[in-house]
Coordinates of C-alpha atoms and ligand atoms in Angstrom, one line a residue:
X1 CA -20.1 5.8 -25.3
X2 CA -18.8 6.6 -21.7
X3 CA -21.8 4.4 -19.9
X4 CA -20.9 1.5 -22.2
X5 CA -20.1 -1.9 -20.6
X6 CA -16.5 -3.5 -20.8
X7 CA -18.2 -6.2 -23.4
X8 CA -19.8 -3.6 -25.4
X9 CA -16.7 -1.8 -25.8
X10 CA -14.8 -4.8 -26.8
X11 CA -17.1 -5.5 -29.5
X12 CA -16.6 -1.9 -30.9
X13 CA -12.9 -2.3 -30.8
X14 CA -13.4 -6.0 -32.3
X15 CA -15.5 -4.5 -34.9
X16 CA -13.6 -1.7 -36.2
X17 CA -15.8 1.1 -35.0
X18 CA -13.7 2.7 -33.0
X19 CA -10.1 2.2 -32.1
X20 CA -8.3 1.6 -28.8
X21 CA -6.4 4.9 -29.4
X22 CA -9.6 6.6 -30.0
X23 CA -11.3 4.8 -26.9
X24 CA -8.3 5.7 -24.6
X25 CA -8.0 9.8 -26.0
X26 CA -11.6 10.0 -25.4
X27 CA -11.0 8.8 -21.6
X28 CA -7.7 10.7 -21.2
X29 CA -10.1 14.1 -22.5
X30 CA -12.6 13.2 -19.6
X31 CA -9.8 12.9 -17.1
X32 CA -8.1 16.2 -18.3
X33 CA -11.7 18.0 -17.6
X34 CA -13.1 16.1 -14.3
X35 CA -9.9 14.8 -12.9
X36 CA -8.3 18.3 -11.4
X37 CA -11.4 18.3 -9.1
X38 CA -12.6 14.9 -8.3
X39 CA -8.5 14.0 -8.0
X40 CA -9.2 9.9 -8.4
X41 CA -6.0 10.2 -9.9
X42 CA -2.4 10.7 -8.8
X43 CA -0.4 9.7 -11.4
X44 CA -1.3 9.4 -15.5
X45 CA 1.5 9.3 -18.1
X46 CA -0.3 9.9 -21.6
X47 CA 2.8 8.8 -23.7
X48 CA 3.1 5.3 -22.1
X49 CA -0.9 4.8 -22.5
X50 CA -1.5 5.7 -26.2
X51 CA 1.8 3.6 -26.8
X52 CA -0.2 0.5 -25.4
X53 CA -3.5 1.7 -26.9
X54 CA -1.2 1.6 -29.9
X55 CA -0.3 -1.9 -29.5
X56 CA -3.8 -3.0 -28.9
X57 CA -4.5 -1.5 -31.7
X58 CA -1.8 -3.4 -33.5
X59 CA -2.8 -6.6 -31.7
X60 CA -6.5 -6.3 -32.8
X61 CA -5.5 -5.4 -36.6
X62 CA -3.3 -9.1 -36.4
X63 CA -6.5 -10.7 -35.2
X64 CA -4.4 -11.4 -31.7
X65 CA -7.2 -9.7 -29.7
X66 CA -9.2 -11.2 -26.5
X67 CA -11.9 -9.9 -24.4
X68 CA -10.3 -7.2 -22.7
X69 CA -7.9 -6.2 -25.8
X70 CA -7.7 -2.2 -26.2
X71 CA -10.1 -1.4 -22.9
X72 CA -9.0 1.5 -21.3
X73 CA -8.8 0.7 -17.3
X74 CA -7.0 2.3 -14.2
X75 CA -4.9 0.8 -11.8
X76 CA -4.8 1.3 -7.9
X77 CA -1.6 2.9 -6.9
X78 CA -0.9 0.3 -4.6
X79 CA 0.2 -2.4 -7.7
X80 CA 4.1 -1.8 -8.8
X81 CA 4.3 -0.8 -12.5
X82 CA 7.5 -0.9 -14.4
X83 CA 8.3 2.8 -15.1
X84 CA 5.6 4.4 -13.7
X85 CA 5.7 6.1 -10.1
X86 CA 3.8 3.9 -7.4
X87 CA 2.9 5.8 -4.3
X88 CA 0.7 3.9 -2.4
X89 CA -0.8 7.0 -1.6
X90 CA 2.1 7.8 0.9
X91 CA 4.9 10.6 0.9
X92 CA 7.1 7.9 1.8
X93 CA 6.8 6.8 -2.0
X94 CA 6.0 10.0 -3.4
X95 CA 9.2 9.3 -6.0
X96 CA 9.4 5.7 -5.8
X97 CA 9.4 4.6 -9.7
X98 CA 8.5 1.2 -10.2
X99 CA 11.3 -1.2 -11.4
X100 CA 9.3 -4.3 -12.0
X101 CA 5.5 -4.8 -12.9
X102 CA 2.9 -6.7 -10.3
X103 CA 1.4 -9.2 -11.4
X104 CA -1.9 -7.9 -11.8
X105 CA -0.3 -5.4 -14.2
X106 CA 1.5 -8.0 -16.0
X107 CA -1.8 -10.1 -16.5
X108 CA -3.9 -6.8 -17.9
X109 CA -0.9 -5.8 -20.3
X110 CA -0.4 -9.3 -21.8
X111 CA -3.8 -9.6 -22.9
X112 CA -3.6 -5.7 -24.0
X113 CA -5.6 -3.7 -21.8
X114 CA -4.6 -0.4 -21.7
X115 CA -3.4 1.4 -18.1
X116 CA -5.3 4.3 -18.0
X117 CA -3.4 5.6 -14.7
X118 CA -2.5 5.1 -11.2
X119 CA -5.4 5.9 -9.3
X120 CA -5.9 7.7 -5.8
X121 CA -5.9 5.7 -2.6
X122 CA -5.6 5.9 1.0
X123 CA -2.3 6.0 2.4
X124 CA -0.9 2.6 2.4
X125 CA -4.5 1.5 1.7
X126 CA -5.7 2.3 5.6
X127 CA -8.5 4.4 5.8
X128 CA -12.3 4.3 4.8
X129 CA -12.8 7.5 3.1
X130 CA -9.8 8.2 0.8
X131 CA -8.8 11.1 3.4
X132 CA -5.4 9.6 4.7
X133 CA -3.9 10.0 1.1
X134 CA -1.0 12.1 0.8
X135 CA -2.5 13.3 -2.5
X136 CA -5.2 14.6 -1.3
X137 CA -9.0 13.6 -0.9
X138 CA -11.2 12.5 -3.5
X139 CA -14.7 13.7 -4.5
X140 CA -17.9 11.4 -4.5
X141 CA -19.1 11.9 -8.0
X142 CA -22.6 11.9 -6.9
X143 CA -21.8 14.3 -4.2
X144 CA -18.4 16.2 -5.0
X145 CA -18.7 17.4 -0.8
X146 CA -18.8 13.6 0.6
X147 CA -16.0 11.1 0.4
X148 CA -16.2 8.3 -2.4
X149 CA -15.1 5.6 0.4
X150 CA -11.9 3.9 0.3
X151 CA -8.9 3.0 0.2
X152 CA -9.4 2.3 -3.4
X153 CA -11.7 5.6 -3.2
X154 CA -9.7 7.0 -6.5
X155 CA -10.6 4.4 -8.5
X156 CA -14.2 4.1 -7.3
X157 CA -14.2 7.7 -8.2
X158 CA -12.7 7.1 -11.8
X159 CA -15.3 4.5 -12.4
X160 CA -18.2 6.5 -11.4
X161 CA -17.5 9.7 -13.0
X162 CA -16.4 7.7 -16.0
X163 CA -12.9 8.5 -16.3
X164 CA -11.8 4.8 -17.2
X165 CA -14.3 1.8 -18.5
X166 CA -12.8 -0.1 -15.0
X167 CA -10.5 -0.5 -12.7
X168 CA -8.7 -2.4 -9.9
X169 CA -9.2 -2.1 -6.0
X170 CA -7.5 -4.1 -3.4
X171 CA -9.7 -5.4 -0.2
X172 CA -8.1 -6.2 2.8
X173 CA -11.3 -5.0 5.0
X174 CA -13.7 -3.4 2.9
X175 CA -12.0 -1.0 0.5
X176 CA -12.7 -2.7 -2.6
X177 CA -17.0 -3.1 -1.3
X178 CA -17.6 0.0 0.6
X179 CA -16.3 2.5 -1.9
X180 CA -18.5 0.5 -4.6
X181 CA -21.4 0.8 -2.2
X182 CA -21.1 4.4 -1.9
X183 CA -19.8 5.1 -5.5
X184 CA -22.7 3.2 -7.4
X185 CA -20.3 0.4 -8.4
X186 CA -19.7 -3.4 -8.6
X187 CA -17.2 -4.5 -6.7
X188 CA -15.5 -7.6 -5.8
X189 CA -13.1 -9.4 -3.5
X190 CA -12.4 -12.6 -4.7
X191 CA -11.4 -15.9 -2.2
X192 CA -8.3 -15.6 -0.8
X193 CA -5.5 -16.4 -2.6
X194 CA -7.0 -16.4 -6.2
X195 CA -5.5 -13.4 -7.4
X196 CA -1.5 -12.9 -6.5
X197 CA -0.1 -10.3 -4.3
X198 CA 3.0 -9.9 -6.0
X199 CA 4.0 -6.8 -6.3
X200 CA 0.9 -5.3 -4.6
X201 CA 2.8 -3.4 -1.7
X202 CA 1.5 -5.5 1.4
X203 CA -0.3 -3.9 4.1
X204 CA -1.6 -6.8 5.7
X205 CA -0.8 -10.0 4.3
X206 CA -3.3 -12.6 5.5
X207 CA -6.1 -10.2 4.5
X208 CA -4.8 -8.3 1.2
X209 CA -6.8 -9.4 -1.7
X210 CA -6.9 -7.3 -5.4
X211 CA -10.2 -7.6 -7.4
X212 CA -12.1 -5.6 -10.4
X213 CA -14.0 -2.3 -9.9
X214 CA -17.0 -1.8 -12.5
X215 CA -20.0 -1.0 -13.7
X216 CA -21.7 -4.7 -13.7
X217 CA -21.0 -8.3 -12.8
X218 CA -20.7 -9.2 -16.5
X219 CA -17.6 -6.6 -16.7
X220 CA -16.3 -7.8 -13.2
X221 CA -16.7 -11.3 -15.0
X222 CA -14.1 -10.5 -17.7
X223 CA -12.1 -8.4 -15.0
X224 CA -11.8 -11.8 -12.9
X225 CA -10.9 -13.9 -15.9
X226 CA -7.6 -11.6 -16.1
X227 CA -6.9 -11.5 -12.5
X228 CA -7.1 -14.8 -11.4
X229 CA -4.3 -17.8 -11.4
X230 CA -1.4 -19.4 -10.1
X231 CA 1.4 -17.0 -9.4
X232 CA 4.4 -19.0 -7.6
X233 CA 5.7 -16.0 -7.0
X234 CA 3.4 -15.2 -3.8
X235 CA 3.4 -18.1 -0.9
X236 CA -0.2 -17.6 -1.0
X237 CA -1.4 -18.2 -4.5
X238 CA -3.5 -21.0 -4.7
X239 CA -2.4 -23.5 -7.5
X240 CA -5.8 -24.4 -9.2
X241 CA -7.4 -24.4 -12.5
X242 CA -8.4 -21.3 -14.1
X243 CA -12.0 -20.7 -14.1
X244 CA -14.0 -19.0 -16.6
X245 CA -15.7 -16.6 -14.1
X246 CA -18.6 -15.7 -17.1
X247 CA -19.9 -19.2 -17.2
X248 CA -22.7 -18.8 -15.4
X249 CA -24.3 -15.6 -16.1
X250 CA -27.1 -16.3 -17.5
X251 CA -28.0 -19.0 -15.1
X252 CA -32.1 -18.6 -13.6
X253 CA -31.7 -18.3 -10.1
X254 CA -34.9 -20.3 -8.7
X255 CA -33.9 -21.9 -5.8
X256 CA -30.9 -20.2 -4.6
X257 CA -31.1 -19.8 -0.9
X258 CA -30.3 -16.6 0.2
X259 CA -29.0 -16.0 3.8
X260 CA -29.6 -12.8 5.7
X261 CA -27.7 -12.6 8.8
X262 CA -29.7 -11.3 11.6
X263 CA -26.0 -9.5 12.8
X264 CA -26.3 -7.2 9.7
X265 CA -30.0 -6.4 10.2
X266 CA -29.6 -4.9 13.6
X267 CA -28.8 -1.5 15.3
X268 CA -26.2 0.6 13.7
X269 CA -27.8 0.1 10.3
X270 CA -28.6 3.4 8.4
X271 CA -32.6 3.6 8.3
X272 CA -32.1 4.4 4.6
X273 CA -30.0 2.2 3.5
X274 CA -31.9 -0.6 5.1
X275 CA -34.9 0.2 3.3
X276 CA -32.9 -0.1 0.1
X277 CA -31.5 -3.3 1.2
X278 CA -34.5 -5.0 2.1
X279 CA -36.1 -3.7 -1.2
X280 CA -33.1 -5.8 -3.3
X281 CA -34.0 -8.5 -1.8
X282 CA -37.9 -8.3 -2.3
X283 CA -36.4 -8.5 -5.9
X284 CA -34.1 -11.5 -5.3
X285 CA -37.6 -13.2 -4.2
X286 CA -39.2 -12.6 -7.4
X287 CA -36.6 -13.6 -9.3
X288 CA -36.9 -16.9 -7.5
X289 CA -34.8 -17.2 -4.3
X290 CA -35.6 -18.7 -1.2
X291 CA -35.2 -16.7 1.5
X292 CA -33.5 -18.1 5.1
X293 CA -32.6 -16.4 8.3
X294 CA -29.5 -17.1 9.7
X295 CA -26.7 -15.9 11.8
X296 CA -23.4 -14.6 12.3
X297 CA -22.8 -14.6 16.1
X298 CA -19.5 -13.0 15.8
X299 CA -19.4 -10.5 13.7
X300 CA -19.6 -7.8 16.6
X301 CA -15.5 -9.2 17.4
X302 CA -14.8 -8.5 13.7
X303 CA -13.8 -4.9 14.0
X304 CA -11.6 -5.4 17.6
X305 CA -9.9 -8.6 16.0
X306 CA -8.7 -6.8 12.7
X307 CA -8.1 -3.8 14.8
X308 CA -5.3 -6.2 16.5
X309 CA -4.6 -8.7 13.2
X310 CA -4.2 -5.6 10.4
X311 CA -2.2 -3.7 12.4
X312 CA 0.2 -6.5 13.3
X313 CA 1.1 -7.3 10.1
X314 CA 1.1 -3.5 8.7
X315 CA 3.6 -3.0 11.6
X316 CA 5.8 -6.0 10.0
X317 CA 5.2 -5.3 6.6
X318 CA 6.2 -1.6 6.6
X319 CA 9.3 -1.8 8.6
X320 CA 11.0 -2.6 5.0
X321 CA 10.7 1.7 4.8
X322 CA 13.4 2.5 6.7
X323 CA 14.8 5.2 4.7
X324 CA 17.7 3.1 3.4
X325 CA 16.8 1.1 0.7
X326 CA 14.0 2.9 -1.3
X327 CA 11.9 5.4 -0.6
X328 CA 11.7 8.9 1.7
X329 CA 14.9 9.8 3.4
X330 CA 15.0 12.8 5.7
X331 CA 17.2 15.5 4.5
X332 CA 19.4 15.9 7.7
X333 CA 20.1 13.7 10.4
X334 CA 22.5 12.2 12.9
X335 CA 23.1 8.5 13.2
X336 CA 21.7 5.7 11.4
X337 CA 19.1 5.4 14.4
X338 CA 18.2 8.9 13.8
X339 CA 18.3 8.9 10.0
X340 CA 15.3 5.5 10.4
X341 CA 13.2 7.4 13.0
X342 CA 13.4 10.9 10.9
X343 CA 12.6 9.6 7.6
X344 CA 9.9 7.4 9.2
X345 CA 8.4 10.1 11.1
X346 CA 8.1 12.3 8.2
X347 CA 7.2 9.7 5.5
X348 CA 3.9 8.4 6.6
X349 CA 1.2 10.0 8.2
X350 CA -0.9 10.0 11.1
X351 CA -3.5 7.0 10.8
X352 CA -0.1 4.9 8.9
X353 CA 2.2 5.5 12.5
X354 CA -1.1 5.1 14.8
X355 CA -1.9 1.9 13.0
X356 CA 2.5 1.2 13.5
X357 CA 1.8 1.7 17.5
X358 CA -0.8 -0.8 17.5
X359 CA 0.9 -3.3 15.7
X360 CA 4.1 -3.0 17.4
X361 CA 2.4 -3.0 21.1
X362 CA 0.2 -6.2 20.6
X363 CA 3.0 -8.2 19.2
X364 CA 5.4 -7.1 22.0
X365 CA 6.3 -10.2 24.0
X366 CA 4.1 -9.0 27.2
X367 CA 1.0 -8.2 25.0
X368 CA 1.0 -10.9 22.3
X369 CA -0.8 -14.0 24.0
X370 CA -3.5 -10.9 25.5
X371 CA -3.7 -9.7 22.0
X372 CA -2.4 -11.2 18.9
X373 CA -3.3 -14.8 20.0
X374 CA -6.3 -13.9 21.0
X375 CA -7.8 -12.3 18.3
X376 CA -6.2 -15.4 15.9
X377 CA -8.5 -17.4 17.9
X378 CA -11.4 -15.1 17.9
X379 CA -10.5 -15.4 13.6
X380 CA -11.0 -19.0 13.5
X381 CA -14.9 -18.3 15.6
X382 CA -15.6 -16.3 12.4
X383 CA -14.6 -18.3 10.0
X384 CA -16.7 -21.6 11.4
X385 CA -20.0 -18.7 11.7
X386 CA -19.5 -18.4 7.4
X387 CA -19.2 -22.3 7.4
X388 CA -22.5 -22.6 9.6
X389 CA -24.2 -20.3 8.0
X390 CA -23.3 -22.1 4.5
X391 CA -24.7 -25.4 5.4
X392 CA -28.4 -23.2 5.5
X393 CA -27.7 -21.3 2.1
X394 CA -25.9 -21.1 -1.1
X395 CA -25.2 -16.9 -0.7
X396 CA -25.5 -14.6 2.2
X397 CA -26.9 -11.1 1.4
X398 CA -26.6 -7.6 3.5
X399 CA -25.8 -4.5 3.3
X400 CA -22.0 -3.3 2.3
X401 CA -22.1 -0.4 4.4
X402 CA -23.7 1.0 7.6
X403 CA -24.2 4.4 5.8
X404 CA -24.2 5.7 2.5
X405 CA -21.4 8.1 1.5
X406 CA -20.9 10.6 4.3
X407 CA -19.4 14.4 4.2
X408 CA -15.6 14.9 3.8
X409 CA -14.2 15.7 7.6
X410 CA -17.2 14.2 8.9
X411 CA -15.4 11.5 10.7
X412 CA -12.0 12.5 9.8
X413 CA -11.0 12.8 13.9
X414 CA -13.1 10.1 15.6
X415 CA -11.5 7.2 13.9
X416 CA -14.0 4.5 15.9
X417 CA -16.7 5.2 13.6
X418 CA -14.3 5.3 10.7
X419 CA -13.8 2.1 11.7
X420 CA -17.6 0.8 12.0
X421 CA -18.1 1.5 7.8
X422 CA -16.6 -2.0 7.6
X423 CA -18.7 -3.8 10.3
X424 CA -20.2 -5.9 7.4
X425 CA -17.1 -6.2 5.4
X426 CA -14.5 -7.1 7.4
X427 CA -15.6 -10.2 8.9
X428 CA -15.6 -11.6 5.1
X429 CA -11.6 -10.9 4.7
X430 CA -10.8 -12.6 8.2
X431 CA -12.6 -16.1 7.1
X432 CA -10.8 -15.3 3.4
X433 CA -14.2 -15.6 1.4
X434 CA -15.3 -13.6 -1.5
X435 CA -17.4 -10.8 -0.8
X436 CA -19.2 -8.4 -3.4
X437 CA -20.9 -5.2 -3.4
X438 CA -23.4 -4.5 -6.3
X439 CA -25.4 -0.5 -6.4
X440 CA -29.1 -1.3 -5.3
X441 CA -30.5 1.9 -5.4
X442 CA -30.5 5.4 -3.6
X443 CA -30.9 7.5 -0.9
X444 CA -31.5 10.9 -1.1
X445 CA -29.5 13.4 1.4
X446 CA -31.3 16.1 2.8
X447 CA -30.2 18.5 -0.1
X448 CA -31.9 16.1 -2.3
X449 CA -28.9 14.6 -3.9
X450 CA -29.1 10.9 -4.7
X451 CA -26.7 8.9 -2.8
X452 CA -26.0 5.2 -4.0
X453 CA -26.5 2.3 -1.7
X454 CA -24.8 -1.1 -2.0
X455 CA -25.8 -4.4 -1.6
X456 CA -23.4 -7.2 -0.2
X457 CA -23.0 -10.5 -1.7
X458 CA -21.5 -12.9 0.4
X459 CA -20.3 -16.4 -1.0
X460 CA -18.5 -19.7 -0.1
X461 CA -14.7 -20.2 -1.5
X462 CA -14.3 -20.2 -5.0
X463 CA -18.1 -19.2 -5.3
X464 CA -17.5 -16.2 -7.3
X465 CA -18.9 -17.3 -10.6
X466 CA -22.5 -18.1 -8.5
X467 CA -22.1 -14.5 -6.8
X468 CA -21.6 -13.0 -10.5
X469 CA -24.7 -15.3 -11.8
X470 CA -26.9 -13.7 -8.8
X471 CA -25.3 -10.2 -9.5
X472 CA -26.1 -10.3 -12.8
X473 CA -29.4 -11.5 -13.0
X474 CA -30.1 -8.6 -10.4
X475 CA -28.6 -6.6 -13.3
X476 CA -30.6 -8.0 -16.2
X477 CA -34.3 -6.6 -14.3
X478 CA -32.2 -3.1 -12.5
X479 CA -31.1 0.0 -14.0
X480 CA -29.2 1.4 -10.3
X481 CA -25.9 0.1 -11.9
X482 CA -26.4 2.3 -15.2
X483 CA -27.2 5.2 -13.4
X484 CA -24.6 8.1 -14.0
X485 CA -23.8 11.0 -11.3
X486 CA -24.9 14.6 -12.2
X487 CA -23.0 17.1 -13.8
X488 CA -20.3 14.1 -15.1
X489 CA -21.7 14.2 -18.9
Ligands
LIG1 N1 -11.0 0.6 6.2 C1 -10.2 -0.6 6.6 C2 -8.9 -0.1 7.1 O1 -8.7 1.1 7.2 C3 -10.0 -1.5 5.4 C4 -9.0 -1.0 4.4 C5 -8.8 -1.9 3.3 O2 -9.6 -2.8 3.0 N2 -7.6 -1.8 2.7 O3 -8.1 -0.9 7.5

């Protein structure tokens, strides 16, 4: 039941075999027995999910049911939910109840999904291993001693160890792709703009994008047809026609031409996960596409660029907690200048304020034309390597990550090579395309664990629907995505 896909289980809720209610207690049994040490959770309220497994229930039994009626998901802690505490992994909002619902929320519940929980993340959604969370780290299912990835490493976590049937992530350099790579999952960030960032607590806002954690492109398919649309409630949303992101599924692939940037093929690769990489795409050739070399000249300045661009707009975006309005507030202090710097200081931690110093100093008036401007421009260089690189081939392909999941601590004080697990990710958030990470088999670490490897789908704007078809033909000859972790039964 557990390794069953989003459109399997709908068909068992459509067909009377089980209920949502039964569906969602089975889930909220796993969570009860894996969740207290794998921790992909931080918050789960039982009574307000069997109430909307309930009404699913209700909704299928009135014939009122679509695709995703009565599936049991989990939802990033990052996305406001009316009544239910939204921490963003932070202390700052370790109390904050939501008093309104995101929109993603608000799409999932009106077609009656059921929230399973708000899942672990890292704090403010900075971090690459789930380790700056205020709640703690999460395991890697197929590894309980290494990190899952992150920031949305709680609900890669949940998704692997089979706690929920899916579940959302948020990608503003990596952390919906590199936690699927290392978790075994599918993951995808869609184009920018598709899906609204209204009530998705900002971290930086010309790279925040939300998207669907699962098992397989067909689920992510379904996920996307939720997600996506014109919000006017977000600048940012792009007014366009909904798509139905399953059209194409079943498409053959002969003739796609796959690009393989030579930037991504180079040193700093893991020897492993190359092997696995180049393996995947042995099978794309059989399957029928056309393989071209091209190349990314850039993607070296990615990192340095959104090392200047994130933190700037963090910087902006979380001045809003200030202690006043919502969130932490010291318990003693002096001033009003005091009472900001005290409930600031103790509200977010250490890679949250070091990411706050950057910002601030590259947008301060003698910095910003040295930094900020600078690395806009460098943005718009990388954006015009995707459209070259697109005029020789319909998808790019890669790895997600340089490494497969690595040991909790490992990197925990040299946040550089943090930093490097998004060298192939990051680049794809700056230009604003849609980037996907699908599991393409394993490595084995030297205690003879098997540790899942990801490969990166890379694809013009609004290209999604072609990136699921080559995802899920991938599927339809691979069993990697199947796959379950040890010891998770
Ligand atoms: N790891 C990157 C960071 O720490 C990306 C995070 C993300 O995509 N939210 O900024």
């Amino acid at each position: 039941m557990i390794n069953k896909s989003l459109k399997q289980l709908g068909a068992m809720l459509q067909a009377k075999e089980i209920s949502s209610v039964e569906l969602t207690q089975e889930y909220l049994n796993r969570i009860d027995r894996l969740n207290p040490e794998i921790n992909a959770f931080i918050t789960l309220d039982k009574d307000k999910t069997l109430a909307q497994a309930k009404n699913a229930d209700a909704m299928l039994a009135a014939g009122k049911a679509s695709a995703m009626t009565g599936l049991p998901i989990a939802q990033k802690d990052i996305f406001v939910a009316k009544g239910w505490r939204t921490t963003c992994g932070s202390k700052m909002l370790e109390t904050f109840i939501g008093p309104y619902d995101a929109d993603i929320i608000e799409r999932f519940d009106s077609v009656g999904a059921v929230n399973l929980g708000k899942t672990n993340m890292d704090e403010f959604a900075m971090g690459s291993s789930n380790e700056t969370s205020y709640f703690g780290k999460v395991q890697n299912p197929w590894d309980r001693s290494r990190v899952p990835g992150g920031s949305s490493g709680g609900s890669a976590a949940a998704v692997a160890a089979r706690l929920c049937a899916a579940a959302t992530g948020t990608d503003t350099g990596g952390s919906i792709r590199q936690p699927a790579s290392l978790c075994g999952l599918s993951g995808l960030k869609p184009t920018y703009g598709l899906a609204s960032r209204f009530g998705m607590i900002a971290f930086a806002s010309s790279l925040d994008q939300s998207g669907p954690m699962a098992k397989s492109c067909e689920d992510m398919a379904l996920m996307m047809n939720v997600i996506t649309g014109f919000d006017k409630r977000d600048s940012t949303s792009l007014n366009r026609e909904k798509e139905d992101y399953t059209r194409d599924l079943n498409k053959p692939l002969a003739g796609l031409k796959v690009g393989l940037p030579k930037e991504y093929f180079a040193e700093g690769l893991g020897a492993d996960v190359a092997t696995v990489v180049q393996e995947a795409i042995a099978e794309y050739k059989k399957l029928g596409a056309e393989i071209v070399d091209i190349s990314l000249p850039n993607t070296m300045l990615s990192i340095p660029v959104y090392y200047v661009l994130a933190p700037a707009e963090a910087s902006s975006n979380l001045s809003r907690f200030d202690g006043v309005r919502y969130g932490h507030r010291a318990k003693e202090y002096g001033d009003l200048m005091d009472m900001y710097c005290k409930s600031r200081a103790e509200g977010f931690g250490a890679e949250v304020k070091r990411r706050i110093l950057i910002g601030t100093y590259v947008l301060s008036a003698g910095y910003y034309d040295a930094y900020y401007l600078k690395a806009q421009q460098i943005r718009r260089l990388i954006a015009q390597d995707f459209e070259n690189a697109f005029k020789k081939c319909d998808i790019i392909m890669g790895p997600t990550a340089p490494s497969t999941a690595f040991k909790a601590g490992e990197k925990a004080d040299d946040p550089v090579s943090m930093y490097l697990q998004d060298i192939y990710t990051i680049a794809v958030n700056l230009a604003g395309l849609p980037g996907m990470s699908i599991p393409a088999g394993f490595a084995q670490s030297a205690d003879g664990k098997k540790l899942p490897v990801g490969l990166q789908i890379i694809g013009n704007y609004f290209d999604e629907a072609r990136m699921l078809n080559a995802g899920h033909a991938y599927q339809q000859v691979t069993d990697w995505h199947i796959q379950m972790p040890e010891g998770i039964e």
